[in-house]
């Protein structure tokens, strides 16, 4: 009778958690639905992979091992699906984005090879497997899977970097909720680094360390699933952006005519100074462009080339000015600084502090202290 170790128990818990999240995430969480559908598929496949590994370790019969080994083909799937998840999560124009079949060809080919192994009789397979007959193919497959996952991980990092660089041009606030995806990406990086270290040690340097082996990777997957469950069920809606289709250096200098610039500036200043649209704490470039009856490209060009600023800095300058007016009216003696910052349109303390220091080169507290000293 097979016995269960601590590793086995962790794998079983990871399987249960993965199945639970794969079923409930698309149903319970109504935000980021397109991305969460991809995440649910990933979690389901992660559970299948863990079942496969556990079955291979515990198999008493060769035919059972041959069946469970088919799950190994899934190691090629997580990279492409992870990239698809991040892209759908962050980009407004990628909600219907799909990956071509070419991204899944390695998984399909490896699955066919593993199916081919099933045609061997139990005696033949056991003899060939123990003699290392299949080792070359297994080595090539693992090396390709490792490179594939690293490649898609770097693509995800590039997407996140591009998102953070461009959101200042389209959002008037920082998205604290984005931290959860950074945590997940960091955990995946740790697992991939372990995989690289163990793979190199086994195949190139011929050493193994007692506690640094493939079991650590398989234990890392349930931990990753727990973290995904914790963050995914709590994540708020993420404001997606559109990545610019043309490079900044190729943008036309004369996108708008002089009369168009004058008219757009007048309408913009009316919205900001009279209508005070900056008080809307989730103001985006799209919302403001709609109110101006112009395109986001035109508005972005105006802010960048005429005002010499970004959308984020432009809007938050009005918010900071509104906040300082409240300070001059001594409203801070009746309300907290945080509540005042919320009243003028900021949606978080960190965004407020960063914007205030960008304008005044000091903290709000120091600003108030300096004003008090000047009035004495």
Tab-separated table of C-alpha atoms in Angstrom:
chain	number	residue	atom	x	y	z
A	1	UNK	CA	0.000	0.000	0.000
A	2	UNK	CA	1.371	3.425	-0.989
A	3	UNK	CA	2.237	5.801	1.849
A	4	UNK	CA	1.785	9.583	1.736
A	5	UNK	CA	4.525	12.040	2.636
A	6	UNK	CA	4.269	15.729	3.496
A	7	UNK	CA	5.009	16.524	-0.153
A	8	UNK	CA	2.128	14.299	-1.237
A	9	UNK	CA	-0.237	16.053	1.161
A	10	UNK	CA	0.814	19.477	-0.148
A	11	UNK	CA	0.238	18.293	-3.709
A	12	UNK	CA	-3.221	16.989	-2.792
A	13	UNK	CA	-4.101	20.297	-1.135
A	14	UNK	CA	-2.866	22.145	-4.217
A	15	UNK	CA	-4.986	19.926	-6.459
A	16	UNK	CA	-8.096	20.566	-4.354
A	17	UNK	CA	-7.457	24.314	-4.227
A	18	UNK	CA	-6.780	24.470	-7.964
A	19	UNK	CA	-9.992	22.646	-8.862
A	20	UNK	CA	-11.990	24.817	-6.455
A	21	UNK	CA	-10.614	28.050	-7.920
A	22	UNK	CA	-10.950	26.862	-11.514
A	23	UNK	CA	-14.666	26.301	-10.927
A	24	UNK	CA	-15.493	29.265	-8.689
A	25	UNK	CA	-13.297	32.065	-10.097
A	26	UNK	CA	-15.334	32.653	-13.295
A	27	UNK	CA	-18.607	32.361	-11.344
A	28	UNK	CA	-17.920	34.320	-8.163
A	29	UNK	CA	-15.626	37.043	-9.492
A	30	UNK	CA	-17.446	39.230	-12.024
A	31	UNK	CA	-14.484	41.575	-12.591
A	32	UNK	CA	-11.728	41.006	-15.141
A	33	UNK	CA	-13.856	38.171	-16.548
A	34	UNK	CA	-11.963	37.646	-19.820
A	35	UNK	CA	-8.635	37.340	-18.027
A	36	UNK	CA	-10.070	35.231	-15.206
A	37	UNK	CA	-11.388	32.693	-17.715
A	38	UNK	CA	-7.798	32.120	-18.824
A	39	UNK	CA	-6.662	31.947	-15.192
A	40	UNK	CA	-9.345	29.340	-14.449
A	41	UNK	CA	-8.071	27.192	-17.331
A	42	UNK	CA	-4.508	27.531	-16.014
A	43	UNK	CA	-5.546	26.512	-12.512
A	44	UNK	CA	-7.418	23.508	-13.865
A	45	UNK	CA	-4.388	22.426	-15.886
A	46	UNK	CA	-2.098	22.978	-12.894
A	47	UNK	CA	-4.303	20.599	-10.916
A	48	UNK	CA	-4.140	18.034	-13.727
A	49	UNK	CA	-0.338	18.352	-13.816
A	50	UNK	CA	-0.120	17.816	-10.047
A	51	UNK	CA	-2.394	14.767	-10.338
A	52	UNK	CA	-0.110	13.500	-13.088
A	53	UNK	CA	3.016	13.951	-10.963
A	54	UNK	CA	1.454	12.385	-7.895
A	55	UNK	CA	0.203	9.475	-9.986
A	56	UNK	CA	3.659	8.906	-11.498
A	57	UNK	CA	5.279	8.874	-8.050
A	58	UNK	CA	2.699	6.510	-6.582
A	59	UNK	CA	2.037	4.237	-9.582
A	60	UNK	CA	2.414	0.553	-8.729
A	61	UNK	CA	1.726	-0.655	-12.259
A	62	UNK	CA	3.596	0.332	-15.423
A	63	UNK	CA	0.411	1.007	-17.409
A	64	UNK	CA	-0.737	3.432	-14.708
A	65	UNK	CA	2.586	5.271	-14.987
A	66	UNK	CA	2.199	5.387	-18.785
A	67	UNK	CA	-1.221	7.025	-18.401
A	68	UNK	CA	-0.142	9.619	-15.863
A	69	UNK	CA	2.970	10.611	-17.810
A	70	UNK	CA	0.698	12.143	-20.482
A	71	UNK	CA	0.172	15.090	-18.134
A	72	UNK	CA	3.821	16.066	-18.654
A	73	UNK	CA	2.833	17.740	-21.927
A	74	UNK	CA	1.130	20.501	-19.915
A	75	UNK	CA	4.477	22.040	-18.952
A	76	UNK	CA	4.417	23.739	-22.378
A	77	UNK	CA	0.984	25.283	-21.788
A	78	UNK	CA	1.524	27.567	-18.793
A	79	UNK	CA	3.824	30.064	-20.520
A	80	UNK	CA	1.449	30.941	-23.385
A	81	UNK	CA	-1.607	31.009	-21.108
A	82	UNK	CA	0.206	33.194	-18.567
A	83	UNK	CA	1.048	35.681	-21.299
A	84	UNK	CA	-2.550	35.612	-22.547
A	85	UNK	CA	-3.820	36.234	-19.001
A	86	UNK	CA	-1.585	39.257	-18.406
A	87	UNK	CA	-2.397	40.751	-21.805
A	88	UNK	CA	-6.162	40.430	-21.307
A	89	UNK	CA	-5.861	41.753	-17.778
A	90	UNK	CA	-3.944	44.918	-18.618
A	91	UNK	CA	-4.777	45.961	-22.167
A	92	UNK	CA	-8.107	47.433	-23.217
A	93	UNK	CA	-7.792	46.316	-26.827
A	94	UNK	CA	-6.829	42.714	-25.951
A	95	UNK	CA	-10.080	41.483	-24.381
A	96	UNK	CA	-10.729	39.214	-27.363
A	97	UNK	CA	-7.041	38.510	-27.984
A	98	UNK	CA	-6.286	34.852	-28.700
A	99	UNK	CA	-3.052	32.987	-29.219
A	100	UNK	CA	-2.485	31.147	-32.476
A	101	UNK	CA	-2.089	27.381	-32.588
A	102	UNK	CA	1.669	27.808	-33.119
A	103	UNK	CA	2.046	28.683	-29.425
A	104	UNK	CA	0.712	25.245	-28.478
A	105	UNK	CA	2.546	23.146	-31.080
A	106	UNK	CA	5.301	22.044	-28.623
A	107	UNK	CA	2.672	20.765	-26.168
A	108	UNK	CA	0.823	18.910	-28.933
A	109	UNK	CA	3.996	17.315	-30.314
A	110	UNK	CA	5.147	16.219	-26.872
A	111	UNK	CA	1.697	14.807	-26.117
A	112	UNK	CA	1.857	12.738	-29.323
A	113	UNK	CA	5.279	11.430	-28.299
A	114	UNK	CA	4.017	10.468	-24.841
A	115	UNK	CA	1.012	8.754	-26.443
A	116	UNK	CA	3.472	6.863	-28.638
A	117	UNK	CA	5.184	5.547	-25.495
A	118	UNK	CA	1.909	3.950	-24.459
A	119	UNK	CA	2.118	1.451	-27.333
A	120	UNK	CA	4.998	-0.329	-25.579
A	121	UNK	CA	4.101	-3.326	-23.481
A	122	UNK	CA	4.657	-2.985	-19.743
A	123	UNK	CA	7.802	-5.123	-19.879
A	124	UNK	CA	9.255	-3.234	-22.861
A	125	UNK	CA	8.493	0.177	-21.395
A	126	UNK	CA	9.937	-0.680	-17.987
A	127	UNK	CA	13.151	-1.994	-19.531
A	128	UNK	CA	13.625	0.974	-21.848
A	129	UNK	CA	12.704	3.510	-19.169
A	130	UNK	CA	15.071	2.130	-16.526
A	131	UNK	CA	17.902	1.821	-19.077
A	132	UNK	CA	17.611	5.530	-19.917
A	133	UNK	CA	16.505	4.920	-23.512
A	134	UNK	CA	14.042	7.845	-23.395
A	135	UNK	CA	16.354	10.229	-21.527
A	136	UNK	CA	17.520	12.169	-24.585
A	137	UNK	CA	13.971	13.044	-25.631
A	138	UNK	CA	13.011	13.863	-22.029
A	139	UNK	CA	16.056	16.130	-21.763
A	140	UNK	CA	15.237	17.978	-24.997
A	141	UNK	CA	11.584	18.330	-24.005
A	142	UNK	CA	12.420	19.696	-20.557
A	143	UNK	CA	15.008	22.111	-21.962
A	144	UNK	CA	12.504	23.393	-24.524
A	145	UNK	CA	9.772	23.712	-21.889
A	146	UNK	CA	12.097	25.639	-19.589
A	147	UNK	CA	13.144	28.012	-22.382
A	148	UNK	CA	9.520	28.431	-23.452
A	149	UNK	CA	8.332	29.336	-19.960
A	150	UNK	CA	11.229	31.758	-19.495
A	151	UNK	CA	10.435	33.395	-22.841
A	152	UNK	CA	6.769	33.964	-21.992
A	153	UNK	CA	7.723	35.156	-18.501
A	154	UNK	CA	9.882	37.867	-20.075
A	155	UNK	CA	6.991	38.788	-22.380
A	156	UNK	CA	4.784	39.223	-19.298
A	157	UNK	CA	7.405	41.430	-17.659
A	158	UNK	CA	7.580	43.555	-20.817
A	159	UNK	CA	3.787	43.948	-20.796
A	160	UNK	CA	3.810	45.066	-17.161
A	161	UNK	CA	6.652	47.541	-17.791
A	162	UNK	CA	4.882	48.946	-20.868
A	163	UNK	CA	1.649	49.214	-18.888
A	164	UNK	CA	3.253	51.127	-16.034
A	165	UNK	CA	5.105	53.424	-18.421
A	166	UNK	CA	1.995	54.242	-20.449
A	167	UNK	CA	-0.622	54.456	-17.705
A	168	UNK	CA	0.632	57.937	-16.761
A	169	UNK	CA	-0.574	59.058	-20.180
A	170	UNK	CA	-4.043	57.543	-19.760
A	171	UNK	CA	-4.875	57.359	-16.039
A	172	UNK	CA	-4.971	60.050	-13.368
A	173	UNK	CA	-4.230	57.612	-10.547
A	174	UNK	CA	-1.971	54.722	-9.601
A	175	UNK	CA	-3.489	51.256	-9.467
A	176	UNK	CA	-2.485	49.701	-6.168
A	177	UNK	CA	-4.411	46.589	-7.207
A	178	UNK	CA	-1.726	45.888	-9.809
A	179	UNK	CA	0.564	44.694	-7.025
A	180	UNK	CA	-1.096	41.278	-6.991
A	181	UNK	CA	0.082	40.451	-10.498
A	182	UNK	CA	3.621	41.489	-9.556
A	183	UNK	CA	3.526	39.076	-6.616
A	184	UNK	CA	2.405	36.240	-8.896
A	185	UNK	CA	5.092	37.054	-11.475
A	186	UNK	CA	7.759	37.127	-8.736
A	187	UNK	CA	6.650	33.731	-7.407
A	188	UNK	CA	6.789	32.301	-10.918
A	189	UNK	CA	10.288	33.765	-11.282
A	190	UNK	CA	11.386	31.927	-8.119
A	191	UNK	CA	9.975	28.637	-9.436
A	192	UNK	CA	11.670	29.155	-12.810
A	193	UNK	CA	15.013	29.959	-11.159
A	194	UNK	CA	14.747	26.793	-9.076
A	195	UNK	CA	13.943	24.868	-12.228
A	196	UNK	CA	16.998	26.310	-14.041
A	197	UNK	CA	19.286	25.553	-11.089
A	198	UNK	CA	18.025	21.992	-10.632
A	199	UNK	CA	17.990	21.251	-14.375
A	200	UNK	CA	21.573	22.480	-14.795
A	201	UNK	CA	22.709	20.545	-11.738
A	202	UNK	CA	21.169	17.262	-12.852
A	203	UNK	CA	22.056	17.333	-16.550
A	204	UNK	CA	25.259	19.381	-16.772
A	205	UNK	CA	27.049	19.231	-13.431
A	206	UNK	CA	25.899	15.835	-12.211
A	207	UNK	CA	24.998	16.850	-8.674
A	208	UNK	CA	21.864	16.756	-6.565
A	209	UNK	CA	21.183	18.436	-3.240
A	210	UNK	CA	18.973	16.657	-0.732
A	211	UNK	CA	16.415	19.421	-0.292
A	212	UNK	CA	16.990	21.162	-3.625
A	213	UNK	CA	15.316	18.872	-6.121
A	214	UNK	CA	12.293	18.664	-8.396
A	215	UNK	CA	10.027	18.132	-5.390
A	216	UNK	CA	10.605	21.784	-4.480
A	217	UNK	CA	9.142	22.829	-7.821
A	218	UNK	CA	6.083	20.641	-7.382
A	219	UNK	CA	5.593	21.971	-3.849
A	220	UNK	CA	5.997	25.501	-5.227
A	221	UNK	CA	3.022	25.044	-7.560
A	222	UNK	CA	0.468	24.528	-4.726
A	223	UNK	CA	1.934	27.569	-2.948
A	224	UNK	CA	1.515	29.554	-6.165
A	225	UNK	CA	-2.083	28.333	-6.452
A	226	UNK	CA	-2.822	29.458	-2.875
A	227	UNK	CA	-1.438	32.921	-3.635
A	228	UNK	CA	-3.445	33.153	-6.840
A	229	UNK	CA	-6.553	32.160	-4.907
A	230	UNK	CA	-5.907	34.793	-2.258
A	231	UNK	CA	-5.361	37.611	-4.734
A	232	UNK	CA	-7.659	36.586	-7.591
A	233	UNK	CA	-10.800	36.425	-5.453
A	234	UNK	CA	-10.031	39.833	-3.913
A	235	UNK	CA	-8.801	41.748	-6.940
A	236	UNK	CA	-10.794	44.834	-7.953
A	237	UNK	CA	-11.491	45.794	-11.543
A	238	UNK	CA	-8.302	46.917	-13.253
A	239	UNK	CA	-8.469	49.971	-15.492
A	240	UNK	CA	-6.975	48.794	-18.746
A	241	UNK	CA	-5.040	50.994	-21.130
A	242	UNK	CA	-4.273	51.022	-24.829
A	243	UNK	CA	-0.621	50.710	-25.765
A	244	UNK	CA	0.365	53.270	-28.409
A	245	UNK	CA	0.553	51.801	-31.888
A	246	UNK	CA	3.237	54.198	-33.062
A	247	UNK	CA	6.560	55.049	-31.467
A	248	UNK	CA	6.892	58.415	-29.759
A	249	UNK	CA	9.625	59.461	-32.129
A	250	UNK	CA	7.370	59.029	-35.155
A	251	UNK	CA	4.478	61.093	-33.812
A	252	UNK	CA	3.568	63.995	-36.112
A	253	UNK	CA	4.583	67.379	-34.761
A	254	UNK	CA	1.603	69.086	-36.393
A	255	UNK	CA	-1.143	66.646	-35.532
A	256	UNK	CA	-3.557	69.541	-34.813
A	257	UNK	CA	-3.928	72.880	-36.562
A	258	UNK	CA	-3.564	76.121	-34.587
A	259	UNK	CA	-7.304	76.798	-34.477
A	260	UNK	CA	-7.959	73.209	-33.371
A	261	UNK	CA	-5.375	73.559	-30.603
A	262	UNK	CA	-6.926	76.828	-29.417
A	263	UNK	CA	-10.435	75.374	-29.398
A	264	UNK	CA	-9.361	72.177	-27.646
A	265	UNK	CA	-7.389	74.103	-25.020
A	266	UNK	CA	-10.384	76.323	-24.291
A	267	UNK	CA	-12.730	73.354	-23.890
A	268	UNK	CA	-10.177	71.517	-21.748
A	269	UNK	CA	-9.628	74.452	-19.405
A	270	UNK	CA	-13.393	74.883	-19.049
A	271	UNK	CA	-13.773	71.256	-18.042
A	272	UNK	CA	-10.926	71.462	-15.552
A	273	UNK	CA	-11.481	74.920	-14.036
A	274	UNK	CA	-15.267	75.344	-14.270
A	275	UNK	CA	-16.675	71.810	-14.331
A	276	UNK	CA	-13.825	70.469	-12.171
A	277	UNK	CA	-13.860	67.018	-13.747
A	278	UNK	CA	-10.646	66.236	-11.865
A	279	UNK	CA	-12.812	65.625	-8.777
A	280	UNK	CA	-13.791	62.307	-10.373
A	281	UNK	CA	-11.230	59.997	-8.747
A	282	UNK	CA	-11.280	57.455	-11.596
A	283	UNK	CA	-10.806	59.972	-14.396
A	284	UNK	CA	-9.091	58.487	-17.432
A	285	UNK	CA	-7.863	59.793	-20.755
A	286	UNK	CA	-10.780	58.072	-22.473
A	287	UNK	CA	-13.359	59.758	-20.207
A	288	UNK	CA	-11.839	63.201	-20.687
A	289	UNK	CA	-11.495	62.761	-24.461
A	290	UNK	CA	-15.183	61.808	-24.662
A	291	UNK	CA	-16.154	64.987	-22.807
A	292	UNK	CA	-14.014	67.017	-25.196
A	293	UNK	CA	-15.500	65.212	-28.194
A	294	UNK	CA	-12.047	64.362	-29.494
A	295	UNK	CA	-9.850	61.282	-29.777
A	296	UNK	CA	-7.520	60.040	-27.064
A	297	UNK	CA	-4.617	60.456	-29.492
A	298	UNK	CA	-5.448	64.131	-30.026
A	299	UNK	CA	-5.782	64.785	-26.305
A	300	UNK	CA	-2.592	62.912	-25.491
A	301	UNK	CA	-0.739	64.837	-28.220
A	302	UNK	CA	-2.048	68.145	-26.851
A	303	UNK	CA	-0.911	67.359	-23.309
A	304	UNK	CA	2.490	66.057	-24.382
A	305	UNK	CA	3.397	68.630	-27.029
A	306	UNK	CA	1.505	71.786	-26.059
A	307	UNK	CA	1.355	71.534	-22.273
A	308	UNK	CA	4.558	69.503	-22.029
A	309	UNK	CA	3.138	67.085	-19.478
A	310	UNK	CA	1.426	63.724	-19.076
A	311	UNK	CA	-2.258	63.123	-18.425
A	312	UNK	CA	-1.436	61.898	-14.915
A	313	UNK	CA	0.615	64.977	-13.998
A	314	UNK	CA	-1.805	67.400	-15.660
A	315	UNK	CA	-4.888	66.189	-13.781
A	316	UNK	CA	-3.141	65.753	-10.454
A	317	UNK	CA	-1.760	69.291	-10.603
A	318	UNK	CA	-5.365	70.550	-10.439
A	319	UNK	CA	-6.063	68.192	-7.546
A	320	UNK	CA	-3.003	69.389	-5.647
A	321	UNK	CA	-4.013	73.022	-6.224
A	322	UNK	CA	-7.527	72.266	-4.954
A	323	UNK	CA	-6.022	70.589	-1.894
A	324	UNK	CA	-3.778	73.557	-1.093
A	325	UNK	CA	-6.803	75.854	-1.324
A	326	UNK	CA	-8.494	73.756	1.337
A	327	UNK	CA	-5.374	74.028	3.494
A	328	UNK	CA	-5.345	77.816	3.108
A	329	UNK	CA	-8.997	77.799	4.193
A	330	UNK	CA	-7.872	75.800	7.264
A	331	UNK	CA	-10.120	72.851	6.450
A	332	UNK	CA	-7.340	70.542	7.654
A	333	UNK	CA	-8.175	71.618	11.204
A	334	UNK	CA	-11.602	70.011	10.857
A	335	UNK	CA	-10.789	67.069	8.578
A	336	UNK	CA	-7.919	64.657	8.059
A	337	UNK	CA	-5.484	65.196	5.214
A	338	UNK	CA	-6.556	61.899	3.685
A	339	UNK	CA	-10.230	62.881	3.602
A	340	UNK	CA	-9.339	66.231	2.028
A	341	UNK	CA	-7.232	64.502	-0.618
A	342	UNK	CA	-10.166	62.216	-1.425
A	343	UNK	CA	-12.461	65.225	-1.776
A	344	UNK	CA	-10.262	66.741	-4.485
A	345	UNK	CA	-10.126	63.547	-6.548
A	346	UNK	CA	-7.261	61.393	-5.278
A	347	UNK	CA	-8.147	57.741	-4.788
A	348	UNK	CA	-5.279	56.681	-2.520
A	349	UNK	CA	-2.855	58.113	0.008
A	350	UNK	CA	0.178	56.983	-1.980
A	351	UNK	CA	-0.989	58.682	-5.187
A	352	UNK	CA	-1.753	61.875	-3.263
A	353	UNK	CA	1.627	61.989	-1.503
A	354	UNK	CA	3.522	61.284	-4.706
A	355	UNK	CA	1.637	63.947	-6.682
A	356	UNK	CA	1.970	66.531	-3.899
A	357	UNK	CA	5.725	66.020	-3.568
A	358	UNK	CA	6.066	66.224	-7.347
A	359	UNK	CA	4.487	69.697	-7.325
A	360	UNK	CA	5.759	71.190	-4.049
A	361	UNK	CA	8.947	69.167	-3.494
A	362	UNK	CA	7.875	68.483	0.103
A	363	UNK	CA	5.346	66.426	2.037
A	364	UNK	CA	1.840	67.765	2.810
A	365	UNK	CA	2.708	67.890	6.525
A	366	UNK	CA	5.818	69.986	5.907
A	367	UNK	CA	3.832	72.250	3.598
A	368	UNK	CA	1.229	72.893	6.312
A	369	UNK	CA	3.942	73.440	8.911
A	370	UNK	CA	5.690	75.950	6.656
A	371	UNK	CA	2.440	77.840	6.050
A	372	UNK	CA	1.780	77.984	9.797
A	373	UNK	CA	5.248	79.390	10.477
A	374	UNK	CA	4.818	82.037	7.783
A	375	UNK	CA	1.483	83.181	9.223
A	376	UNK	CA	2.935	83.726	12.700
